[in-house]
């Protein structure tokens, strides 16, 4: 499974607005994968959108669902793959039809450190054609470690949006904290 509960700091869109800080909508994804998959690991399953946003500007606040797929391979110090999903709303007044593609390239270093590029490319199919895509490009660094017996993954990255909606940000900064539950 993969659960994303975003903490968001959204700048003002207009001079009359203030910055909004809070939670975005939660995306829960479950993957079904064969036990023996060979050099390529893959999985398919549902993606569920949960209305957890604390402000209208931080998320659609709608229930949604759709398909998701992931594929990856590990070759020496390299981890390379892609994750895809598309979510449609099924309740409320706000129409959600959102495509997400996250490719990821990690190069593992010593002592749990790694270099990463894992931008989240999105398409809002409800927007007009000039405002559909957000395409970031960039990367960062991360480290896997333990706090007591709990494995953790912490990373920081910066991405420049080479394509974005009219009121989209030029840059994205991502700081991730992940609790890992290996089998």
mmCIF file of N, CA and C in Angstrom, residues 1-122:
data_model
loop_
_atom_site.group_PDB
_atom_site.id
_atom_site.type_symbol
_atom_site.label_atom_id
_atom_site.label_comp_id
_atom_site.label_asym_id
_atom_site.label_seq_id
_atom_site.Cartn_x
_atom_site.Cartn_y
_atom_site.Cartn_z
ATOM 1 N N UNK A 1 0.841 -1.188 0.000
ATOM 2 C CA UNK A 1 0.000 0.000 0.000
ATOM 3 C C UNK A 1 0.878 1.240 0.000
ATOM 4 N N UNK A 2 0.296 2.335 -0.395
ATOM 5 C CA UNK A 2 0.971 3.641 -0.408
ATOM 6 C C UNK A 2 -0.080 4.669 -0.035
ATOM 7 N N UNK A 3 0.176 5.441 1.007
ATOM 8 C CA UNK A 3 -0.762 6.468 1.444
ATOM 9 C C UNK A 3 -0.048 7.808 1.449
ATOM 10 N N UNK A 4 -0.650 8.793 0.808
ATOM 11 C CA UNK A 4 -0.095 10.139 0.777
ATOM 12 C C UNK A 4 -1.085 11.071 1.458
ATOM 13 N N UNK A 5 -0.659 11.669 2.563
ATOM 14 C CA UNK A 5 -1.431 12.694 3.263
ATOM 15 C C UNK A 5 -0.603 13.969 3.196
ATOM 16 N N UNK A 6 -0.874 14.842 2.215
ATOM 17 C CA UNK A 6 -0.017 16.015 2.033
ATOM 18 C C UNK A 6 -0.296 17.128 3.034
ATOM 19 N N UNK A 7 0.787 17.658 3.589
ATOM 20 C CA UNK A 7 0.737 18.906 4.349
ATOM 21 C C UNK A 7 1.114 19.995 3.348
ATOM 22 N N UNK A 8 0.240 20.983 3.152
ATOM 23 C CA UNK A 8 0.375 21.944 2.058
ATOM 24 C C UNK A 8 0.511 23.361 2.608
ATOM 25 N N UNK A 9 1.395 24.124 1.974
ATOM 26 C CA UNK A 9 1.488 25.558 2.206
ATOM 27 C C UNK A 9 1.259 26.224 0.852
ATOM 28 N N UNK A 10 0.066 26.756 0.649
ATOM 29 C CA UNK A 10 -0.355 27.310 -0.642
ATOM 30 C C UNK A 10 -0.271 28.831 -0.612
ATOM 31 N N UNK A 11 0.609 29.430 -1.447
ATOM 32 C CA UNK A 11 0.663 30.897 -1.503
ATOM 33 C C UNK A 11 -0.647 31.477 -2.029
ATOM 34 N N UNK A 12 -0.844 32.759 -1.830
ATOM 35 C CA UNK A 12 -2.042 33.453 -2.326
ATOM 36 C C UNK A 12 -2.048 33.449 -3.851
ATOM 37 N N UNK A 13 -3.238 33.296 -4.446
ATOM 38 C CA UNK A 13 -3.395 33.392 -5.899
ATOM 39 C C UNK A 13 -3.571 34.841 -6.332
ATOM 40 N N UNK A 14 -4.165 35.644 -5.457
ATOM 41 C CA UNK A 14 -4.443 37.047 -5.765
ATOM 42 C C UNK A 14 -3.975 37.902 -4.592
ATOM 43 N N UNK A 15 -3.797 39.226 -4.801
ATOM 44 C CA UNK A 15 -3.357 40.097 -3.695
ATOM 45 C C UNK A 15 -4.320 40.118 -2.508
ATOM 46 N N UNK A 16 -5.594 39.820 -2.739
ATOM 47 C CA UNK A 16 -6.562 39.853 -1.639
ATOM 48 C C UNK A 16 -6.579 38.563 -0.810
ATOM 49 N N UNK A 17 -5.845 37.540 -1.232
ATOM 50 C CA UNK A 17 -5.817 36.271 -0.510
ATOM 51 C C UNK A 17 -4.611 36.187 0.421
ATOM 52 N N UNK A 18 -4.728 35.303 1.407
ATOM 53 C CA UNK A 18 -3.620 34.983 2.298
ATOM 54 C C UNK A 18 -3.083 33.606 1.936
ATOM 55 N N UNK A 19 -1.908 33.288 2.429
ATOM 56 C CA UNK A 19 -1.359 31.936 2.307
ATOM 57 C C UNK A 19 -2.254 30.990 3.100
ATOM 58 N N UNK A 20 -2.482 29.790 2.582
ATOM 59 C CA UNK A 20 -3.246 28.762 3.297
ATOM 60 C C UNK A 20 -2.319 27.608 3.633
ATOM 61 N N UNK A 21 -2.352 27.171 4.878
ATOM 62 C CA UNK A 21 -1.580 26.032 5.341
ATOM 63 C C UNK A 21 -2.546 25.000 5.905
ATOM 64 N N UNK A 22 -2.293 23.749 5.606
ATOM 65 C CA UNK A 22 -3.145 22.697 6.140
ATOM 66 C C UNK A 22 -2.914 21.385 5.424
ATOM 67 N N UNK A 23 -3.913 20.532 5.465
ATOM 68 C CA UNK A 23 -3.836 19.214 4.846
ATOM 69 C C UNK A 23 -4.539 19.221 3.499
ATOM 70 N N UNK A 24 -3.984 18.464 2.560
ATOM 71 C CA UNK A 24 -4.648 18.215 1.290
ATOM 72 C C UNK A 24 -5.462 16.937 1.379
ATOM 73 N N UNK A 25 -6.041 16.533 0.264
ATOM 74 C CA UNK A 25 -6.784 15.274 0.216
ATOM 75 C C UNK A 25 -5.814 14.092 0.261
ATOM 76 N N UNK A 26 -6.218 13.010 0.921
ATOM 77 C CA UNK A 26 -5.393 11.817 1.062
ATOM 78 C C UNK A 26 -5.599 10.897 -0.136
ATOM 79 N N UNK A 27 -4.497 10.359 -0.653
ATOM 80 C CA UNK A 27 -4.568 9.369 -1.726
ATOM 81 C C UNK A 27 -4.030 8.049 -1.190
ATOM 82 N N UNK A 28 -4.894 7.039 -1.146
ATOM 83 C CA UNK A 28 -4.524 5.696 -0.699
ATOM 84 C C UNK A 28 -4.497 4.790 -1.918
ATOM 85 N N UNK A 29 -3.401 4.048 -2.078
ATOM 86 C CA UNK A 29 -3.278 3.121 -3.197
ATOM 87 C C UNK A 29 -2.873 1.761 -2.670
ATOM 88 N N UNK A 30 -3.519 0.710 -3.171
ATOM 89 C CA UNK A 30 -3.166 -0.667 -2.828
ATOM 90 C C UNK A 30 -2.731 -1.369 -4.108
ATOM 91 N N UNK A 31 -1.619 -2.097 -4.039
ATOM 92 C CA UNK A 31 -1.107 -2.798 -5.209
ATOM 93 C C UNK A 31 -1.137 -4.297 -4.978
ATOM 94 N N UNK A 32 -1.616 -5.017 -5.976
ATOM 95 C CA UNK A 32 -1.571 -6.471 -5.983
ATOM 96 C C UNK A 32 -0.459 -6.851 -6.944
ATOM 97 N N UNK A 33 0.497 -7.656 -6.442
ATOM 98 C CA UNK A 33 1.696 -7.958 -7.209
ATOM 99 C C UNK A 33 2.013 -9.438 -7.088
ATOM 100 N N UNK A 34 2.544 -10.054 -8.158
ATOM 101 C CA UNK A 34 2.908 -11.469 -8.039
ATOM 102 C C UNK A 34 4.051 -11.664 -7.042
ATOM 103 N N UNK A 35 4.032 -12.788 -6.353
ATOM 104 C CA UNK A 35 5.056 -13.067 -5.349
ATOM 105 C C UNK A 35 6.439 -13.167 -5.993
ATOM 106 N N UNK A 36 6.540 -13.798 -7.126
ATOM 107 C CA UNK A 36 7.795 -13.914 -7.875
ATOM 108 C C UNK A 36 7.630 -13.124 -9.164
ATOM 109 N N UNK A 37 8.331 -12.001 -9.272
ATOM 110 C CA UNK A 37 8.129 -11.156 -10.453
ATOM 111 C C UNK A 37 9.372 -11.020 -11.329
ATOM 112 N N UNK A 38 10.483 -11.612 -10.945
ATOM 113 C CA UNK A 38 11.682 -11.540 -11.760
ATOM 114 C C UNK A 38 12.388 -10.206 -11.623
ATOM 115 N N UNK A 39 13.051 -9.759 -12.705
ATOM 116 C CA UNK A 39 13.813 -8.518 -12.657
ATOM 117 C C UNK A 39 12.921 -7.286 -12.609
ATOM 118 N N UNK A 40 11.719 -7.394 -13.083
ATOM 119 C CA UNK A 40 10.775 -6.266 -13.055
ATOM 120 C C UNK A 40 9.699 -6.561 -12.023
ATOM 121 N N UNK A 41 9.560 -5.681 -11.077
ATOM 122 C CA UNK A 41 8.523 -5.791 -10.047
ATOM 123 C C UNK A 41 7.362 -4.924 -10.510
ATOM 124 N N UNK A 42 6.149 -5.451 -10.437
ATOM 125 C CA UNK A 42 4.996 -4.673 -10.887
ATOM 126 C C UNK A 42 3.793 -4.967 -9.999
ATOM 127 N N UNK A 43 2.833 -4.048 -10.061
ATOM 128 C CA UNK A 43 1.597 -4.221 -9.316
ATOM 129 C C UNK A 43 0.496 -3.363 -9.896
ATOM 130 N N UNK A 44 -0.734 -3.788 -9.700
ATOM 131 C CA UNK A 44 -1.921 -3.022 -10.116
ATOM 132 C C UNK A 44 -2.910 -3.020 -8.966
ATOM 133 N N UNK A 45 -3.772 -2.004 -8.927
ATOM 134 C CA UNK A 45 -4.775 -1.951 -7.874
ATOM 135 C C UNK A 45 -5.538 -0.650 -7.881
ATOM 136 N N UNK A 46 -6.346 -0.450 -6.865
ATOM 137 C CA UNK A 46 -7.173 0.762 -6.796
ATOM 138 C C UNK A 46 -6.433 1.938 -6.153
ATOM 139 N N UNK A 47 -6.803 3.126 -6.587
ATOM 140 C CA UNK A 47 -6.386 4.372 -5.940
ATOM 141 C C UNK A 47 -7.654 5.015 -5.392
ATOM 142 N N UNK A 48 -7.650 5.403 -4.132
ATOM 143 C CA UNK A 48 -8.813 5.998 -3.483
ATOM 144 C C UNK A 48 -8.471 7.398 -2.990
ATOM 145 N N UNK A 49 -9.289 8.373 -3.362
ATOM 146 C CA UNK A 49 -9.127 9.751 -2.924
ATOM 147 C C UNK A 49 -10.068 9.993 -1.753
ATOM 148 N N UNK A 50 -9.510 10.439 -0.626
ATOM 149 C CA UNK A 50 -10.291 10.684 0.591
ATOM 150 C C UNK A 50 -10.330 12.187 0.854
ATOM 151 N N UNK A 51 -11.506 12.756 1.139
ATOM 152 C CA UNK A 51 -11.640 14.208 1.307
ATOM 153 C C UNK A 51 -11.149 14.703 2.668
ATOM 154 N N UNK A 52 -9.836 14.837 2.801
ATOM 155 C CA UNK A 52 -9.252 15.262 4.074
ATOM 156 C C UNK A 52 -8.716 16.687 4.031
ATOM 157 N N UNK A 53 -8.931 17.412 2.921
ATOM 158 C CA UNK A 53 -8.390 18.771 2.824
ATOM 159 C C UNK A 53 -9.052 19.677 3.855
ATOM 160 N N UNK A 54 -8.235 20.548 4.447
ATOM 161 C CA UNK A 54 -8.717 21.447 5.493
ATOM 162 C C UNK A 54 -9.166 22.797 4.942
ATOM 163 N N UNK A 55 -9.011 23.013 3.625
ATOM 164 C CA UNK A 55 -9.435 24.251 2.979
ATOM 165 C C UNK A 55 -9.709 23.951 1.510
ATOM 166 N N UNK A 56 -10.656 24.686 0.894
ATOM 167 C CA UNK A 56 -10.994 24.459 -0.516
ATOM 168 C C UNK A 56 -9.797 24.643 -1.436
ATOM 169 N N UNK A 57 -8.854 25.515 -1.075
ATOM 170 C CA UNK A 57 -7.684 25.740 -1.917
ATOM 171 C C UNK A 57 -6.630 24.652 -1.782
ATOM 172 N N UNK A 58 -6.766 23.771 -0.825
ATOM 173 C CA UNK A 58 -5.765 22.740 -0.576
ATOM 174 C C UNK A 58 -6.165 21.373 -1.117
ATOM 175 N N UNK A 59 -7.384 21.243 -1.614
ATOM 176 C CA UNK A 59 -7.844 19.981 -2.190
ATOM 177 C C UNK A 59 -9.280 20.093 -2.631
ATOM 178 N N UNK A 60 -9.718 19.126 -3.431
ATOM 179 C CA UNK A 60 -11.083 19.146 -3.956
ATOM 180 C C UNK A 60 -12.121 18.820 -2.890
ATOM 181 N N UNK A 61 -11.718 18.083 -1.852
ATOM 182 C CA UNK A 61 -12.665 17.709 -0.809
ATOM 183 C C UNK A 61 -13.727 16.744 -1.293
ATOM 184 N N UNK A 62 -13.366 15.882 -2.238
ATOM 185 C CA UNK A 62 -14.307 14.917 -2.824
ATOM 186 C C UNK A 62 -13.785 13.496 -2.652
ATOM 187 N N UNK A 63 -14.732 12.555 -2.637
ATOM 188 C CA UNK A 63 -14.382 11.142 -2.685
ATOM 189 C C UNK A 63 -14.097 10.793 -4.143
ATOM 190 N N UNK A 64 -13.100 9.941 -4.380
ATOM 191 C CA UNK A 64 -12.788 9.534 -5.739
ATOM 192 C C UNK A 64 -12.108 8.180 -5.763
ATOM 193 N N UNK A 65 -12.043 7.596 -6.962
ATOM 194 C CA UNK A 65 -11.402 6.291 -7.123
ATOM 195 C C UNK A 65 -10.971 6.120 -8.573
ATOM 196 N N UNK A 66 -10.046 5.202 -8.769
ATOM 197 C CA UNK A 66 -9.582 4.880 -10.109
ATOM 198 C C UNK A 66 -8.501 3.815 -10.058
ATOM 199 N N UNK A 67 -7.965 3.458 -11.238
ATOM 200 C CA UNK A 67 -6.928 2.419 -11.295
ATOM 201 C C UNK A 67 -5.535 2.993 -11.051
ATOM 202 N N UNK A 68 -4.632 2.116 -10.617
ATOM 203 C CA UNK A 68 -3.242 2.493 -10.413
ATOM 204 C C UNK A 68 -2.354 1.323 -10.820
ATOM 205 N N UNK A 69 -1.131 1.647 -11.269
ATOM 206 C CA UNK A 69 -0.153 0.622 -11.640
ATOM 207 C C UNK A 69 1.240 1.132 -11.303
ATOM 208 N N UNK A 70 2.130 0.204 -10.963
ATOM 209 C CA UNK A 70 3.522 0.536 -10.681
ATOM 210 C C UNK A 70 4.406 -0.527 -11.322
ATOM 211 N N UNK A 71 5.562 -0.100 -11.803
ATOM 212 C CA UNK A 71 6.567 -1.016 -12.337
ATOM 213 C C UNK A 71 7.935 -0.465 -11.970
ATOM 214 N N UNK A 72 8.859 -1.362 -11.551
ATOM 215 C CA UNK A 72 10.202 -0.905 -11.191
ATOM 216 C C UNK A 72 11.196 -2.044 -11.320
ATOM 217 N N UNK A 73 12.461 -1.661 -11.395
ATOM 218 C CA UNK A 73 13.544 -2.633 -11.411
ATOM 219 C C UNK A 73 14.695 -2.096 -10.568
ATOM 220 N N UNK A 74 15.470 -3.012 -10.016
ATOM 221 C CA UNK A 74 16.646 -2.663 -9.219
ATOM 222 C C UNK A 74 17.841 -3.281 -9.920
ATOM 223 N N UNK A 75 18.777 -2.430 -10.339
ATOM 224 C CA UNK A 75 19.989 -2.882 -11.033
ATOM 225 C C UNK A 75 21.200 -2.277 -10.328
ATOM 226 N N UNK A 76 21.861 -3.064 -9.529
ATOM 227 C CA UNK A 76 22.998 -2.547 -8.763
ATOM 228 C C UNK A 76 22.528 -1.444 -7.844
ATOM 229 N N UNK A 77 23.171 -0.259 -7.881
ATOM 230 C CA UNK A 77 22.757 0.837 -7.009
ATOM 231 C C UNK A 77 21.552 1.612 -7.535
ATOM 232 N N UNK A 78 21.047 1.265 -8.719
ATOM 233 C CA UNK A 78 19.954 2.003 -9.360
ATOM 234 C C UNK A 78 18.598 1.388 -9.059
ATOM 235 N N UNK A 79 17.623 2.239 -8.748
ATOM 236 C CA UNK A 79 16.211 1.847 -8.668
ATOM 237 C C UNK A 79 15.476 2.755 -9.649
ATOM 238 N N UNK A 80 14.810 2.148 -10.650
ATOM 239 C CA UNK A 80 14.163 2.910 -11.713
ATOM 240 C C UNK A 80 12.751 2.365 -11.904
ATOM 241 N N UNK A 81 11.767 3.267 -12.030
ATOM 242 C CA UNK A 81 10.404 2.806 -12.255
ATOM 243 C C UNK A 81 9.427 3.934 -12.482
ATOM 244 N N UNK A 82 8.159 3.568 -12.574
ATOM 245 C CA UNK A 82 7.062 4.519 -12.789
ATOM 246 C C UNK A 82 5.818 4.062 -12.047
ATOM 247 N N UNK A 83 5.056 5.047 -11.609
ATOM 248 C CA UNK A 83 3.765 4.817 -10.973
ATOM 249 C C UNK A 83 2.733 5.663 -11.709
ATOM 250 N N UNK A 84 1.584 5.079 -12.023
ATOM 251 C CA UNK A 84 0.518 5.766 -12.752
ATOM 252 C C UNK A 84 -0.801 5.594 -12.014
ATOM 253 N N UNK A 85 -1.655 6.607 -12.061
ATOM 254 C CA UNK A 85 -3.045 6.423 -11.644
ATOM 255 C C UNK A 85 -3.909 7.520 -12.252
ATOM 256 N N UNK A 86 -5.186 7.257 -12.293
ATOM 257 C CA UNK A 86 -6.175 8.267 -12.680
ATOM 258 C C UNK A 86 -7.348 8.118 -11.722
ATOM 259 N N UNK A 87 -7.774 9.235 -11.142
ATOM 260 C CA UNK A 87 -8.844 9.230 -10.146
ATOM 261 C C UNK A 87 -9.989 10.099 -10.638
ATOM 262 N N UNK A 88 -11.217 9.577 -10.515
ATOM 263 C CA UNK A 88 -12.437 10.314 -10.845
ATOM 264 C C UNK A 88 -13.270 10.456 -9.571
ATOM 265 N N UNK A 89 -13.880 11.604 -9.372
ATOM 266 C CA UNK A 89 -14.759 11.782 -8.213
ATOM 267 C C UNK A 89 -16.067 11.050 -8.460
ATOM 268 N N UNK A 90 -16.701 10.611 -7.373
ATOM 269 C CA UNK A 90 -18.009 9.956 -7.505
ATOM 270 C C UNK A 90 -19.029 10.527 -6.527
ATOM 271 N N UNK A 91 -18.686 11.625 -5.850
ATOM 272 C CA UNK A 91 -19.640 12.327 -4.983
ATOM 273 C C UNK A 91 -19.395 13.819 -5.110
ATOM 274 N N UNK A 92 -20.315 14.616 -4.618
ATOM 275 C CA UNK A 92 -20.108 16.054 -4.498
ATOM 276 C C UNK A 92 -20.284 16.840 -5.775
ATOM 277 N N UNK A 93 -20.064 18.137 -5.661
ATOM 278 C CA UNK A 93 -20.257 19.059 -6.772
ATOM 279 C C UNK A 93 -18.987 19.265 -7.592
ATOM 280 N N UNK A 94 -17.830 19.084 -6.992
ATOM 281 C CA UNK A 94 -16.544 19.308 -7.655
ATOM 282 C C UNK A 94 -16.204 18.090 -8.515
ATOM 283 N N UNK A 95 -15.992 18.301 -9.819
ATOM 284 C CA UNK A 95 -15.606 17.209 -10.702
ATOM 285 C C UNK A 95 -14.096 17.001 -10.624
ATOM 286 N N UNK A 96 -13.672 15.787 -10.294
ATOM 287 C CA UNK A 96 -12.260 15.445 -10.241
ATOM 288 C C UNK A 96 -11.999 14.396 -11.313
ATOM 289 N N UNK A 97 -11.043 14.665 -12.176
ATOM 290 C CA UNK A 97 -10.553 13.717 -13.171
ATOM 291 C C UNK A 97 -9.066 14.010 -13.291
ATOM 292 N N UNK A 98 -8.273 13.359 -12.447
ATOM 293 C CA UNK A 98 -6.870 13.706 -12.288
ATOM 294 C C UNK A 98 -5.963 12.521 -12.597
ATOM 295 N N UNK A 99 -5.053 12.719 -13.551
ATOM 296 C CA UNK A 99 -4.044 11.731 -13.922
ATOM 297 C C UNK A 99 -2.742 12.068 -13.213
ATOM 298 N N UNK A 100 -2.050 11.052 -12.708
ATOM 299 C CA UNK A 100 -0.761 11.233 -12.063
ATOM 300 C C UNK A 100 0.227 10.218 -12.617
ATOM 301 N N UNK A 101 1.424 10.719 -12.966
ATOM 302 C CA UNK A 101 2.530 9.854 -13.366
ATOM 303 C C UNK A 101 3.748 10.278 -12.560
ATOM 304 N N UNK A 102 4.323 9.353 -11.820
ATOM 305 C CA UNK A 102 5.544 9.633 -11.075
ATOM 306 C C UNK A 102 6.601 8.633 -11.519
ATOM 307 N N UNK A 103 7.566 9.123 -12.316
ATOM 308 C CA UNK A 103 8.712 8.262 -12.588
ATOM 309 C C UNK A 103 9.706 8.498 -11.456
ATOM 310 N N UNK A 104 10.520 7.500 -11.179
ATOM 311 C CA UNK A 104 11.511 7.666 -10.117
ATOM 312 C C UNK A 104 12.812 6.988 -10.528
ATOM 313 N N UNK A 105 13.892 7.711 -10.238
ATOM 314 C CA UNK A 105 15.242 7.231 -10.485
ATOM 315 C C UNK A 105 16.027 7.514 -9.206
ATOM 316 N N UNK A 106 16.486 6.467 -8.549
ATOM 317 C CA UNK A 106 17.291 6.607 -7.333
ATOM 318 C C UNK A 106 18.648 5.978 -7.572
ATOM 319 N N UNK A 107 19.679 6.644 -7.083
ATOM 320 C CA UNK A 107 21.021 6.075 -7.084
ATOM 321 C C UNK A 107 21.448 5.939 -5.628
ATOM 322 N N UNK A 108 21.623 4.693 -5.178
ATOM 323 C CA UNK A 108 21.929 4.424 -3.774
ATOM 324 C C UNK A 108 23.415 4.601 -3.484
ATOM 325 N N UNK A 109 23.699 5.352 -2.421
ATOM 326 C CA UNK A 109 25.060 5.607 -1.957
ATOM 327 C C UNK A 109 25.311 4.801 -0.679
ATOM 328 N N UNK A 110 26.433 5.029 -0.037
ATOM 329 C CA UNK A 110 26.767 4.329 1.214
ATOM 330 C C UNK A 110 25.947 4.860 2.386
ATOM 331 N N UNK A 111 25.821 4.029 3.419
ATOM 332 C CA UNK A 111 25.218 4.397 4.711
ATOM 333 C C UNK A 111 23.761 4.848 4.607
ATOM 334 N N UNK A 112 23.007 4.317 3.637
ATOM 335 C CA UNK A 112 21.582 4.625 3.516
ATOM 336 C C UNK A 112 21.260 5.896 2.760
ATOM 337 N N UNK A 113 22.257 6.622 2.279
ATOM 338 C CA UNK A 113 22.027 7.846 1.507
ATOM 339 C C UNK A 113 21.705 7.497 0.060
ATOM 340 N N UNK A 114 20.930 8.358 -0.608
ATOM 341 C CA UNK A 114 20.639 8.171 -2.031
ATOM 342 C C UNK A 114 20.360 9.514 -2.702
ATOM 343 N N UNK A 115 20.585 9.544 -4.009
ATOM 344 C CA UNK A 115 20.197 10.672 -4.854
ATOM 345 C C UNK A 115 18.919 10.267 -5.558
ATOM 346 N N UNK A 116 18.012 11.216 -5.762
ATOM 347 C CA UNK A 116 16.710 10.855 -6.321
ATOM 348 C C UNK A 116 16.164 11.912 -7.261
ATOM 349 N N UNK A 117 15.410 11.453 -8.231
ATOM 350 C CA UNK A 117 14.526 12.314 -9.011
ATOM 351 C C UNK A 117 13.210 11.566 -9.118
ATOM 352 N N UNK A 118 12.160 12.136 -8.558
ATOM 353 C CA UNK A 118 10.850 11.483 -8.526
ATOM 354 C C UNK A 118 9.747 12.535 -8.660
ATOM 355 N N UNK A 119 9.738 13.288 -9.774
ATOM 356 C CA UNK A 119 8.720 14.327 -9.929
ATOM 357 C C UNK A 119 7.331 13.724 -10.099
ATOM 358 N N UNK A 120 6.327 14.464 -9.659
ATOM 359 C CA UNK A 120 4.936 14.029 -9.807
ATOM 360 C C UNK A 120 4.309 14.858 -10.923
ATOM 361 N N UNK A 121 4.119 14.223 -12.068
ATOM 362 C CA UNK A 121 3.540 14.866 -13.252
ATOM 363 C C UNK A 121 2.031 14.645 -13.184
ATOM 364 N N UNK A 122 1.262 15.726 -13.326
ATOM 365 C CA UNK A 122 -0.192 15.607 -13.238
ATOM 366 C C UNK A 122 -0.876 16.216 -14.448
#
